[in-house]
Amino acid sequence: QSTVLSEAALWLKWLHQGLLVATSSCSIVAVDAEKFREVIGECMPSLDPLRAYAKLFQDIILPDGEDKGLASDLIGNPSVLQGIVALAFPAFSSKKLKKKKG
């Protein structure tokens, strides 16, 4: 099962919600959130879809615009992120779908 950990730190002002201990082997990819924001800020043609992704991500993670203690560092359902990608990057999503069908 795939779980995404701490993606919110890339898109939002975020305070991690606690400690995490893996109960089985796992893979981790570490991204420096500050450097990530610096690099995407330099990608002008991609900025609008990235802003759309960040806004959609925020709307799902913090649906009322604020953390009421319900937010989590974990996103256990990858289809949530796939849905955000499909909305923010429709051209990419439709190409990917056509490739899978063909």
Coordinates of C-alpha atoms in Angstrom, one line a residue:
Q1 CA 0.0 0.0 0.0
S2 CA 1.3 3.4 -0.9
T3 CA 1.2 6.3 1.5
V4 CA 2.5 9.8 0.9
L5 CA 4.2 11.5 3.9
S6 CA 4.5 15.2 4.4
E7 CA 3.7 16.5 0.9
A8 CA 1.9 19.3 2.6
A9 CA 5.2 20.9 3.5
L10 CA 5.9 21.5 -0.2
W11 CA 2.7 23.4 -0.8
L12 CA 1.6 25.0 2.5
K13 CA 2.9 26.5 5.6
W14 CA 3.0 23.3 7.6
L15 CA 3.7 22.0 11.0
H16 CA 4.3 18.3 11.1
Q17 CA 1.6 16.5 13.1
G18 CA 3.8 14.1 15.1
L19 CA 6.3 11.3 14.9
L20 CA 6.3 8.4 12.5
V21 CA 7.7 4.9 12.9
A22 CA 7.6 2.4 10.0
T23 CA 6.3 -1.0 10.9
S24 CA 7.8 -2.6 7.7
S25 CA 10.5 -1.8 5.2
C26 CA 9.8 1.3 3.1
S27 CA 11.3 3.8 0.6
I28 CA 11.8 7.4 1.4
V29 CA 12.5 10.3 -0.9
A30 CA 13.5 13.5 0.8
V31 CA 12.9 16.8 -0.8
D32 CA 14.1 20.2 0.6
A33 CA 10.8 22.1 0.7
E34 CA 12.4 25.5 0.6
K35 CA 14.6 24.5 -2.4
F36 CA 11.6 22.9 -4.1
R37 CA 9.6 26.2 -3.9
E38 CA 12.6 28.1 -5.2
V39 CA 13.0 25.8 -8.2
I40 CA 9.3 25.8 -9.1
G41 CA 9.2 29.5 -8.8
E42 CA 11.7 29.7 -11.7
C43 CA 9.5 27.5 -13.9
M44 CA 7.3 30.2 -15.4
P45 CA 5.5 28.1 -18.0
S46 CA 4.5 25.5 -15.4
L47 CA 3.6 27.9 -12.7
D48 CA -0.2 28.1 -13.3
P49 CA -0.7 24.3 -13.1
L50 CA 1.5 24.1 -10.1
R51 CA -0.5 26.9 -8.4
A52 CA -3.7 25.0 -9.3
Y53 CA -2.2 21.8 -7.8
A54 CA -1.2 23.6 -4.6
K55 CA -4.7 25.2 -4.2
L56 CA -6.5 21.9 -4.8
F57 CA -4.1 20.1 -2.4
Q58 CA -4.9 22.8 0.3
D59 CA -8.6 22.5 -0.3
I60 CA -8.4 18.8 0.3
I61 CA -6.0 18.8 3.2
L62 CA -7.5 21.9 4.9
P63 CA -11.1 22.0 3.6
D64 CA -12.1 25.0 5.7
G65 CA -8.9 26.9 5.0
E66 CA -7.5 26.2 8.4
D67 CA -6.2 23.3 10.4
K68 CA -8.7 22.3 13.0
G69 CA -6.7 19.4 14.3
L70 CA -7.9 17.1 11.5
A71 CA -4.9 17.5 9.2
S72 CA -2.4 14.7 8.9
D73 CA 1.1 14.3 7.4
L74 CA -0.1 11.1 5.8
I75 CA -2.1 10.6 2.6
G76 CA -2.9 6.9 2.6
N77 CA -4.9 6.9 -0.6
P78 CA -2.8 7.6 -3.7
S79 CA -6.0 8.2 -5.8
V80 CA -6.5 11.5 -3.9
L81 CA -3.3 12.8 -5.3
Q82 CA -4.0 11.3 -8.7
G83 CA -7.3 13.2 -8.8
I84 CA -5.5 16.5 -7.9
V85 CA -3.0 15.9 -10.7
A86 CA -5.8 15.2 -13.2
L87 CA -7.5 18.5 -12.3
A88 CA -4.3 20.6 -12.2
F89 CA -2.6 19.1 -15.2
P90 CA -5.5 18.0 -17.6
A91 CA -3.2 17.7 -20.7
F92 CA -0.8 15.4 -18.9
S93 CA -3.6 13.3 -17.4
S94 CA -5.4 12.8 -20.8
K95 CA -2.1 11.9 -22.5
K96 CA -1.4 9.4 -19.8
L97 CA -4.9 7.9 -20.1
K98 CA -4.6 7.6 -23.9
K99 CA -1.2 5.9 -23.5
K100 CA -2.7 3.3 -21.1
K101 CA -5.6 2.6 -23.4
G102 CA -3.4 2.3 -26.5

